Short mmCIF file of C-alpha atoms and ligand atoms in Angstrom, two decimals:
data_model
loop_
_atom_site.label_atom_id
_atom_site.label_comp_id
_atom_site.label_asym_id
_atom_site.label_seq_id
_atom_site.Cartn_x
_atom_site.Cartn_y
_atom_site.Cartn_z
CA MET A 1 -35.54 8.74 -9.46
CA THR A 2 -34.14 10.41 -6.35
CA ARG A 3 -31.11 12.67 -6.56
CA ARG A 4 -28.27 13.40 -4.19
CA SER A 5 -25.09 15.46 -4.22
CA VAL A 6 -21.75 13.66 -4.05
CA GLU A 7 -21.29 14.91 -0.47
CA ASP A 8 -24.72 13.63 0.61
CA HIS A 9 -24.18 10.22 -0.93
CA ALA A 10 -20.67 10.02 0.56
CA ARG A 11 -22.23 10.77 3.98
CA GLU A 12 -24.87 8.06 3.56
CA VAL A 13 -22.21 5.58 2.44
CA ALA A 14 -19.99 6.44 5.40
CA ALA A 15 -22.88 6.05 7.86
CA LEU A 16 -23.40 2.45 6.70
CA LEU A 17 -19.82 1.43 5.98
CA GLU A 18 -18.00 2.90 8.97
CA PRO A 19 -19.60 0.58 11.55
CA ALA A 20 -18.84 -2.39 9.27
CA LEU A 21 -15.24 -1.24 8.90
CA THR A 22 -14.35 -0.60 12.54
CA PRO A 23 -10.53 -0.71 12.74
CA ARG A 24 -9.22 -3.86 14.39
CA THR A 25 -5.76 -5.10 15.30
CA GLU A 26 -4.33 -8.57 14.76
CA ALA A 27 -0.89 -10.14 15.16
CA VAL A 28 0.84 -11.51 12.06
CA ALA A 29 4.18 -13.15 11.47
CA VAL A 30 6.87 -10.72 10.31
CA THR A 31 7.26 -13.01 7.29
CA ALA A 32 3.62 -12.33 6.34
CA ALA A 33 3.51 -8.62 7.17
CA LEU A 34 4.62 -7.06 3.89
CA GLY A 35 2.21 -4.27 2.89
CA ARG A 36 0.31 -4.41 6.17
CA VAL A 37 -0.24 -1.30 8.28
CA LEU A 38 1.44 -1.22 11.68
CA ALA A 39 -1.26 -0.90 14.37
CA ALA A 40 0.89 0.22 17.31
CA ASP A 41 4.21 1.93 17.98
CA VAL A 42 6.95 -0.71 18.19
CA TRP A 43 9.99 -0.30 20.47
CA SER A 44 13.24 -2.17 20.19
CA PRO A 45 13.63 -5.13 22.56
CA LEU A 46 17.44 -5.03 22.26
CA ASP A 47 20.50 -3.05 21.22
CA LEU A 48 21.50 -3.24 17.59
CA PRO A 49 24.21 -4.33 16.95
CA PRO A 50 23.75 -6.56 19.99
CA PHE A 51 27.53 -6.70 20.64
CA ARG A 52 30.68 -4.83 19.55
CA ASN A 53 31.90 -6.43 16.31
CA SER A 54 34.22 -6.06 13.36
CA GLN A 55 33.23 -4.17 10.22
CA MET A 56 36.00 -5.79 8.13
CA ASP A 57 37.87 -8.99 7.62
CA GLY A 58 41.21 -8.16 9.23
CA PHE A 59 42.99 -7.96 12.57
CA ALA A 60 41.59 -6.69 15.87
CA VAL A 61 44.22 -4.65 17.67
CA ALA A 62 44.71 -1.99 20.28
CA ALA A 63 45.04 1.11 18.08
CA GLU A 64 48.08 2.31 20.06
CA THR A 65 50.06 -0.81 18.97
CA VAL A 66 49.77 0.15 15.27
CA ARG A 67 50.43 3.89 15.66
CA THR A 68 53.89 3.45 14.12
CA VAL A 69 54.06 1.22 11.02
CA PRO A 70 55.16 -1.14 9.72
CA VAL A 71 54.85 -3.20 12.86
CA THR A 72 54.64 -6.96 13.29
CA LEU A 73 52.33 -8.43 15.95
CA PRO A 74 51.81 -12.04 17.01
CA VAL A 75 48.35 -13.38 16.11
CA SER A 76 46.84 -15.22 19.07
CA THR A 77 43.79 -16.77 17.43
CA THR A 78 41.14 -16.46 14.69
CA VAL A 79 37.51 -15.44 15.34
CA ALA A 80 34.84 -16.22 12.76
CA ALA A 81 31.38 -14.64 12.61
CA GLY A 82 29.13 -16.74 14.81
CA SER A 83 31.76 -17.73 17.39
CA ALA A 84 32.19 -16.09 20.78
CA GLY A 85 35.97 -15.52 20.44
CA PRO A 86 38.39 -14.74 23.29
CA ASP A 87 37.25 -12.44 26.11
CA ARG A 88 40.43 -10.37 26.03
CA LEU A 89 43.11 -9.32 23.59
CA GLU A 90 46.54 -10.00 25.07
CA PRO A 91 48.46 -6.69 25.08
CA GLY A 92 50.82 -6.38 22.09
CA THR A 93 49.03 -9.03 20.00
CA ALA A 94 46.38 -9.16 17.27
CA VAL A 95 43.35 -11.40 16.71
CA ARG A 96 42.51 -12.44 13.16
CA ILE A 97 38.83 -11.46 12.86
CA MET A 98 36.08 -11.78 10.27
CA THR A 99 33.30 -9.28 9.50
CA GLY A 100 30.58 -9.53 12.14
CA ALA A 101 32.71 -11.43 14.68
CA PRO A 102 32.77 -10.09 18.27
CA LEU A 103 35.71 -7.87 19.23
CA PRO A 104 37.59 -8.96 22.34
CA ASP A 105 37.96 -6.47 25.21
CA GLY A 106 41.19 -4.57 24.83
CA ALA A 107 40.84 -4.30 21.03
CA ASP A 108 39.53 -0.92 19.81
CA ALA A 109 40.31 -0.97 16.07
CA VAL A 110 40.36 -3.37 13.15
CA VAL A 111 43.09 -3.27 10.52
CA PRO A 112 41.63 -4.49 7.20
CA VAL A 113 43.39 -7.53 5.79
CA GLU A 114 44.41 -5.57 2.67
CA ASP A 115 46.59 -3.28 4.83
CA THR A 116 48.60 -6.22 6.20
CA SER A 117 50.97 -8.95 5.08
CA PRO A 118 51.85 -12.23 6.79
CA GLY A 119 54.50 -11.59 9.42
CA ASP A 120 57.55 -13.73 9.99
CA GLY A 121 56.99 -16.87 12.02
CA ALA A 122 54.14 -19.29 12.38
CA ASP A 123 51.39 -16.80 13.13
CA ALA A 124 52.17 -13.14 12.97
CA VAL A 125 50.92 -10.17 10.96
CA THR A 126 52.72 -7.10 9.66
CA VAL A 127 50.54 -3.98 9.67
CA HIS A 128 51.36 -1.38 6.98
CA ARG A 129 48.77 1.25 7.81
CA GLY A 130 47.82 2.43 11.29
CA ARG A 131 44.25 2.86 12.50
CA VAL A 132 42.86 5.08 15.22
CA SER A 133 40.60 3.90 18.02
CA GLY A 134 37.11 2.98 16.76
CA GLU A 135 38.03 2.45 13.11
CA PHE A 136 36.13 -0.47 11.52
CA VAL A 137 34.50 -1.23 14.86
CA ARG A 138 30.69 -1.43 15.07
CA ASP A 139 29.68 -0.55 18.62
CA ARG A 140 26.91 -2.22 20.49
CA GLY A 141 23.74 -0.13 20.04
CA ASP A 142 25.21 2.30 17.50
CA ASP A 143 22.15 1.67 15.27
CA VAL A 144 19.39 1.42 17.86
CA HIS A 145 19.13 1.00 21.63
CA ALA A 146 16.76 -1.24 23.56
CA GLY A 147 13.68 0.88 24.24
CA ASP A 148 14.10 3.14 21.19
CA LEU A 149 11.06 3.65 18.95
CA LEU A 150 11.56 1.50 15.85
CA LEU A 151 8.46 2.50 13.87
CA ALA A 152 5.29 4.46 14.64
CA ALA A 153 1.77 3.12 14.16
CA GLY A 154 0.36 3.83 10.71
CA ALA A 155 3.39 2.90 8.62
CA ARG A 156 2.76 0.57 5.70
CA LEU A 157 5.34 -2.17 6.06
CA THR A 158 8.02 -2.49 3.39
CA ALA A 159 11.00 -4.80 2.95
CA ARG A 160 13.30 -2.43 4.84
CA HIS A 161 10.91 -2.25 7.82
CA LEU A 162 10.69 -6.04 7.94
CA SER A 163 14.49 -6.27 7.78
CA MET A 164 14.67 -4.08 10.90
CA PHE A 165 12.07 -6.07 12.85
CA ALA A 166 13.77 -9.34 11.96
CA ALA A 167 17.15 -7.89 13.00
CA VAL A 168 15.88 -7.11 16.50
CA GLY A 169 14.52 -10.65 16.72
CA MET A 170 10.80 -9.97 16.42
CA SER A 171 8.72 -12.75 14.90
CA GLU A 172 5.23 -11.14 15.11
CA LEU A 173 3.88 -7.64 14.60
CA PRO A 174 0.62 -5.89 15.54
CA VAL A 175 -1.10 -4.82 12.31
CA ARG A 176 -4.47 -3.49 11.30
CA ARG A 177 -6.87 -6.18 10.21
CA ARG A 178 -7.51 -5.69 6.50
CA PRO A 179 -11.11 -4.79 5.64
CA ARG A 180 -12.72 -7.75 3.85
CA VAL A 181 -14.36 -6.85 0.57
CA ALA A 182 -16.39 -8.94 -1.88
CA VAL A 183 -16.58 -7.77 -5.50
CA LEU A 184 -19.49 -8.79 -7.74
CA THR A 185 -19.72 -7.68 -11.35
CA THR A 186 -22.84 -8.06 -13.44
CA GLY A 187 -23.66 -8.21 -17.13
CA THR A 188 -24.73 -11.00 -19.48
CA GLU A 189 -22.44 -9.48 -22.13
CA LEU A 190 -19.32 -10.05 -20.05
CA VAL A 191 -16.72 -12.70 -20.86
CA ALA A 192 -13.59 -13.53 -18.88
CA ALA A 193 -10.30 -12.71 -20.61
CA GLY A 194 -8.81 -15.73 -22.35
CA ASN A 195 -12.10 -16.79 -23.96
CA PRO A 196 -13.27 -15.97 -27.50
CA LEU A 197 -15.74 -13.08 -27.88
CA ARG A 198 -19.09 -13.88 -29.54
CA PRO A 199 -21.20 -11.14 -31.16
CA GLY A 200 -22.29 -8.56 -28.60
CA GLN A 201 -19.90 -9.72 -25.91
CA ILE A 202 -17.09 -7.74 -24.26
CA TYR A 203 -14.31 -8.67 -21.88
CA GLU A 204 -15.02 -8.20 -18.21
CA SER A 205 -12.68 -5.63 -16.64
CA ASN A 206 -14.39 -4.09 -13.59
CA GLY A 207 -13.74 -7.11 -11.41
CA ILE A 208 -9.97 -6.85 -11.53
CA ALA A 209 -10.23 -3.04 -11.44
CA LEU A 210 -12.17 -3.05 -8.16
CA ALA A 211 -10.20 -5.93 -6.66
CA ALA A 212 -6.87 -4.28 -7.44
CA SER A 213 -8.16 -0.96 -6.10
CA CYS A 214 -9.11 -2.69 -2.85
CA GLU A 215 -5.72 -4.39 -2.60
CA SER A 216 -3.82 -1.19 -3.26
CA ASN A 217 -5.65 0.39 -0.35
CA SER A 218 -4.79 -2.52 1.96
CA ALA A 219 -8.22 -4.19 1.81
CA GLU A 220 -8.49 -7.95 1.33
CA VAL A 221 -10.63 -9.26 -1.52
CA VAL A 222 -12.36 -12.33 -0.10
CA LEU A 223 -14.61 -13.01 -3.09
CA LEU A 224 -14.51 -11.90 -6.72
CA ASP A 225 -17.23 -13.17 -9.04
CA ARG A 226 -19.32 -12.30 -12.06
CA SER A 227 -23.07 -12.71 -12.52
CA PRO A 228 -25.12 -12.59 -15.70
CA ASP A 229 -28.16 -10.30 -15.60
CA ASP A 230 -30.12 -13.02 -13.87
CA SER A 231 -31.77 -12.32 -10.52
CA ASP A 232 -31.46 -15.81 -9.10
CA ARG A 233 -27.78 -16.10 -9.94
CA PHE A 234 -27.05 -12.61 -8.60
CA ARG A 235 -28.97 -13.37 -5.38
CA GLU A 236 -26.96 -16.53 -4.88
CA LEU A 237 -23.62 -14.76 -5.34
CA LEU A 238 -24.79 -11.94 -3.08
CA ARG A 239 -25.54 -14.44 -0.32
CA ARG A 240 -22.02 -15.81 -0.57
CA ALA A 241 -20.57 -12.31 -0.67
CA THR A 242 -22.36 -11.07 2.45
CA ALA A 243 -21.37 -14.24 4.32
CA ALA A 244 -17.68 -13.64 3.58
CA ALA A 245 -17.16 -9.87 3.61
CA ASP A 246 -17.42 -6.71 5.71
CA VAL A 247 -18.52 -4.78 2.62
CA VAL A 248 -19.75 -5.80 -0.83
CA LEU A 249 -19.01 -3.78 -3.98
CA THR A 250 -21.08 -4.41 -7.10
CA SER A 251 -20.68 -3.04 -10.62
CA GLY A 252 -23.34 -2.60 -13.30
CA GLY A 253 -27.10 -3.05 -13.33
CA VAL A 254 -28.05 0.09 -11.40
CA SER A 255 -29.45 2.47 -14.01
CA MET A 256 -32.82 2.87 -15.68
CA GLY A 257 -32.69 0.31 -18.53
CA ASP A 258 -34.14 -3.18 -18.66
CA PHE A 259 -32.17 -6.05 -17.06
CA GLU A 260 -30.78 -3.90 -14.22
CA VAL A 261 -30.23 -6.90 -12.02
CA VAL A 262 -28.59 -5.15 -9.08
CA ARG A 263 -31.32 -2.55 -8.72
CA GLU A 264 -34.07 -5.14 -9.26
CA VAL A 265 -32.77 -7.49 -6.58
CA LEU A 266 -31.75 -4.88 -4.01
CA THR A 267 -34.60 -2.36 -4.18
CA PRO A 268 -37.09 -4.81 -2.58
CA LEU A 269 -34.53 -5.38 0.18
CA GLY A 270 -34.70 -1.69 1.09
CA GLY A 271 -31.85 -0.46 -1.11
CA TRP A 272 -31.52 3.16 -2.20
CA PHE A 273 -31.03 3.58 -5.94
CA GLY A 274 -30.85 7.00 -7.42
CA HIS A 275 -28.81 9.62 -9.18
CA VAL A 276 -25.77 11.27 -7.65
CA GLY A 277 -24.76 14.64 -9.08
CA MET A 278 -21.46 13.54 -10.56
CA GLN A 279 -19.93 12.63 -13.89
CA PRO A 280 -18.96 9.91 -14.45
CA GLY A 281 -20.79 7.71 -11.96
CA GLY A 282 -24.29 9.24 -11.81
CA PRO A 283 -26.38 6.15 -11.01
CA GLN A 284 -25.48 4.69 -7.61
CA GLY A 285 -26.97 2.30 -5.08
CA LEU A 286 -26.63 1.56 -1.39
CA THR A 287 -28.23 -1.32 0.52
CA VAL A 288 -27.73 -3.35 3.68
CA VAL A 289 -28.13 -7.09 3.09
CA ASP A 290 -27.96 -9.46 6.07
CA GLY A 291 -26.27 -6.68 8.03
CA VAL A 292 -23.59 -6.13 5.39
CA PRO A 293 -23.44 -2.87 3.41
CA VAL A 294 -23.59 -3.30 -0.37
CA LEU A 295 -22.24 -0.38 -2.37
CA SER A 296 -23.40 -0.48 -6.00
CA PHE A 297 -21.54 1.32 -8.76
CA PRO A 298 -22.54 1.79 -12.40
CA GLY A 299 -20.93 -0.59 -14.87
CA ASN A 300 -19.08 1.71 -17.23
CA PRO A 301 -15.45 1.01 -16.40
CA VAL A 302 -14.44 4.62 -15.77
CA SER A 303 -17.61 5.21 -13.70
CA THR A 304 -16.83 2.15 -11.60
CA LEU A 305 -13.28 3.21 -10.82
CA VAL A 306 -14.18 6.86 -10.19
CA SER A 307 -17.01 5.71 -7.88
CA PHE A 308 -14.54 3.57 -5.98
CA GLU A 309 -12.10 6.47 -5.58
CA VAL A 310 -14.80 8.87 -4.42
CA PHE A 311 -16.94 6.66 -2.14
CA ALA A 312 -15.02 3.54 -1.13
CA ARG A 313 -11.35 4.50 -1.07
CA PRO A 314 -11.52 6.99 1.85
CA LEU A 315 -13.42 4.51 4.07
CA LEU A 316 -11.28 1.49 3.22
CA ARG A 317 -8.11 3.48 3.88
CA ARG A 318 -9.37 4.67 7.23
CA ALA A 319 -10.31 1.12 8.25
CA ALA A 320 -6.91 -0.13 7.13
CA GLY A 321 -5.10 2.59 9.07
CA LEU A 322 -3.77 4.36 5.98
CA ALA A 323 -3.55 8.15 5.75
CA PRO A 324 -6.27 9.74 3.60
CA VAL A 325 -5.38 10.52 0.01
CA ALA A 326 -4.93 14.28 -0.17
CA ALA A 327 -6.07 16.49 -3.01
CA ASP A 328 -3.59 18.87 -4.59
CA SER A 329 -4.10 22.21 -6.27
CA VAL A 330 -2.35 22.50 -9.63
CA THR A 331 -2.44 24.65 -12.76
CA LEU A 332 -4.78 23.58 -15.52
CA LEU A 333 -2.83 23.52 -18.81
CA GLY A 334 -5.80 23.69 -21.20
CA PRO A 335 -9.45 24.77 -21.15
CA LEU A 336 -12.26 22.45 -20.08
CA THR A 337 -16.03 22.40 -20.00
CA SER A 338 -18.23 20.68 -17.45
CA PRO A 339 -22.00 20.12 -17.12
CA ALA A 340 -23.87 22.45 -14.76
CA GLY A 341 -25.09 20.88 -11.54
CA ARG A 342 -22.70 17.93 -11.65
CA ARG A 343 -19.36 17.49 -10.02
CA GLN A 344 -17.10 16.25 -12.76
CA PHE A 345 -14.10 14.00 -12.27
CA LEU A 346 -12.02 14.33 -15.43
CA ARG A 347 -8.99 12.20 -16.14
CA GLY A 348 -5.76 14.16 -16.11
CA ARG A 349 -2.04 13.65 -16.26
CA LEU A 350 0.45 15.65 -14.23
CA VAL A 351 3.22 17.10 -16.38
CA ASP A 352 5.77 19.85 -15.82
CA GLY A 353 3.96 22.94 -14.62
CA GLY A 354 0.48 21.49 -14.13
CA VAL A 355 -2.15 19.04 -15.28
CA ARG A 356 -3.42 18.29 -18.76
CA LEU A 357 -6.63 16.53 -19.75
CA GLU A 358 -5.97 12.94 -20.70
CA SER A 359 -9.31 12.23 -22.37
CA GLY A 360 -12.81 13.42 -23.04
CA PRO A 361 -15.58 12.75 -20.55
CA GLY A 362 -16.72 9.35 -21.98
CA SER A 363 -16.98 6.81 -19.19
CA HIS A 364 -16.07 3.93 -21.51
CA LEU A 365 -12.56 5.33 -22.22
CA ILE A 366 -10.59 2.72 -20.29
CA ALA A 367 -7.23 3.08 -22.01
CA ALA A 368 -7.35 6.84 -21.49
CA LEU A 369 -7.99 6.25 -17.79
CA ALA A 370 -4.94 4.00 -17.72
CA ARG A 371 -2.82 6.88 -19.06
CA ALA A 372 -4.15 9.28 -16.40
CA ASP A 373 -2.62 9.67 -12.98
CA VAL A 374 -5.07 12.11 -11.37
CA LEU A 375 -8.77 12.93 -11.33
CA ILE A 376 -9.46 16.59 -12.00
CA ASP A 377 -12.25 17.62 -9.62
CA VAL A 378 -14.51 20.25 -11.22
CA PRO A 379 -17.13 21.66 -8.78
CA GLU A 380 -20.85 21.35 -9.57
CA ASP A 381 -21.41 25.01 -10.36
CA VAL A 382 -18.39 25.39 -12.68
CA THR A 383 -19.12 24.96 -16.40
CA THR A 384 -15.91 26.27 -18.01
CA MET A 385 -12.31 26.67 -16.94
CA GLU A 386 -9.42 28.31 -18.76
CA ALA A 387 -5.78 27.34 -19.02
CA GLY A 388 -3.84 28.86 -16.13
CA GLU A 389 -6.62 28.46 -13.54
CA ASN A 390 -5.98 26.40 -10.46
CA VAL A 391 -7.81 23.11 -10.20
CA GLN A 392 -8.06 20.45 -7.50
CA VAL A 393 -6.71 17.01 -8.42
CA TRP A 394 -6.89 13.65 -6.65
CA PRO A 395 -4.03 11.21 -7.19
CA LEU A 396 -5.14 7.87 -8.68
P1 LIG B 401 -24.47 -1.11 -16.85
O1 LIG B 401 -24.13 -0.18 -15.73
O2 LIG B 401 -24.65 -2.52 -16.39
O3 LIG B 401 -25.61 -0.62 -17.64
O4 LIG B 401 -23.20 -1.12 -17.81
C1 LIG B 401 -22.79 0.07 -18.47
C2 LIG B 401 -21.75 -0.23 -19.51
O5 LIG B 401 -20.59 -0.75 -18.88
C3 LIG B 401 -22.14 -1.26 -20.54
O6 LIG B 401 -21.58 -0.88 -21.75
C4 LIG B 401 -21.52 -2.53 -20.03
O7 LIG B 401 -21.28 -3.46 -21.04
C5 LIG B 401 -20.24 -2.02 -19.41
N1 LIG B 401 -19.84 -2.88 -18.32
C6 LIG B 401 -20.62 -3.23 -17.26
N2 LIG B 401 -19.97 -4.03 -16.42
C7 LIG B 401 -18.74 -4.20 -16.94
C8 LIG B 401 -17.59 -4.93 -16.53
N3 LIG B 401 -17.60 -5.63 -15.41
N4 LIG B 401 -16.47 -4.88 -17.31
C9 LIG B 401 -16.46 -4.15 -18.43
N5 LIG B 401 -17.51 -3.44 -18.86
C10 LIG B 401 -18.64 -3.45 -18.15
MG1 LIG B 402 -25.28 -4.22 -17.17
#
C-alpha cells in the first residue's frame, strides 16, 4: 500500500478539486440570499433615509417657535407615514406627524406627543417642553449616502445584511455559486435512524455529518445516499453522484479488509488508494470519475469528519468565497502522547487558559467528538507533549 504525508495528499486533492471548484458568481433574490457569500462589493443606489422624516409621533415645528414654553400653536394638518404631507410648514404653526412621515420644509424639530396637550380650539397643540433644531428629526442620508459602500465582497450574508439591502431597495445580489457536493456512505451494516437495529447493525451517521459539514462551509449537498457493500449498487449511486455534483465525497470501504466497496470499484478506474500519515484518517482515496473528483474517506465517524476538516474544508471554503479557517496556538492543559511518523488530530475543548483533551484517540468516539470544539494538531515527529506546552488547534 502506498503512503503519503498529509501535506502531499492535501496537495494531490487540491490539484484535482480546485479546477472542479472554480469560483463562480450568480445572482440570487435577496429573499433567498441568507448564508450566501457576497461575490462583489455592493454600493448604495440611494440615500438612507431617502427623505427627512420624523423619529417620533408628535408635532413638527420650527424649533424657534417652542423655545419658550408652554406655547400653543395651531395645527394645520396631520401627516401619516406613507403620505407625502404638505411641502411647507406655515410659520407659527405645527403639523401633527407620525413616526416615519416626511417633515415639511420649514420644520426642523419634532415635539413628542407626550410633551404636549391639546390646545384650546378646534385644532391646536400646547407644547410643554421645547426642542432644539434637529431633535427627533431623521435627516436624509444620515445612515448611508448613494454611492457609499454597503458591504464588501466575501461577507457571509446574515439577517442584518439582508435588512440593509432590502432597505435600499435591492431585490437581487451577486453571490458566489455554492460548490455542489454529493455524499455517498457505504456499509452493509448501516441502518437509517428511525428503524430498528438487527444484530450486527449500527445507525448510519457519516452521511449527515458530511452533509452538515458541507452546508456549514457554504457548499450545497445535491445528493446524499447510502450504499451497501455491493459494487453494482455503489456504481449506480456513483453515476448519479458524478452527474449531479462538482465533487463527490464517500465514506467507508477504503481500507484493507474484505468488502471494501469503494476501493474495489474505484481502483480499476484509476483511483489512488493508500495510507496517509495521519491519525485518525489513515486510509484515504482519490479518483476522477467521468471528470468529477471523488474524495474517499475512511468510515470511522471521527476519521470521516477529521478527513473532511483536513482535506475538503479548505477547498470548499475557497470555492465558496469564505475566509480560510485559521489555526490558533494555545496552551496544552495536560500531557499527551502521539504515534511517531503520524500527524495526529486529537479532539480538544477550549477552556479558560488553554485546551484540554476531550477524548482518547479512538476514531469511533463520536460523542466525545461532539463535546470537542477544536482539533489538536500534533506534528508527525512529536511523540509526547507536556502540560504548559503550546499546541496548534483548528476550530471545528
Ligand atoms: P470502514 O471504513 O467501511 O471499514 O468502516 C470503519 C468503521 O466505521 C466500521 O466500524 C463501520 O461500521 C463504521 N462506519 C462506516 N461507515 C459509517 C457510517 N456511515 N456511519 C456510521 N459508522 C460507519
Ligand atoms: Mg465499511
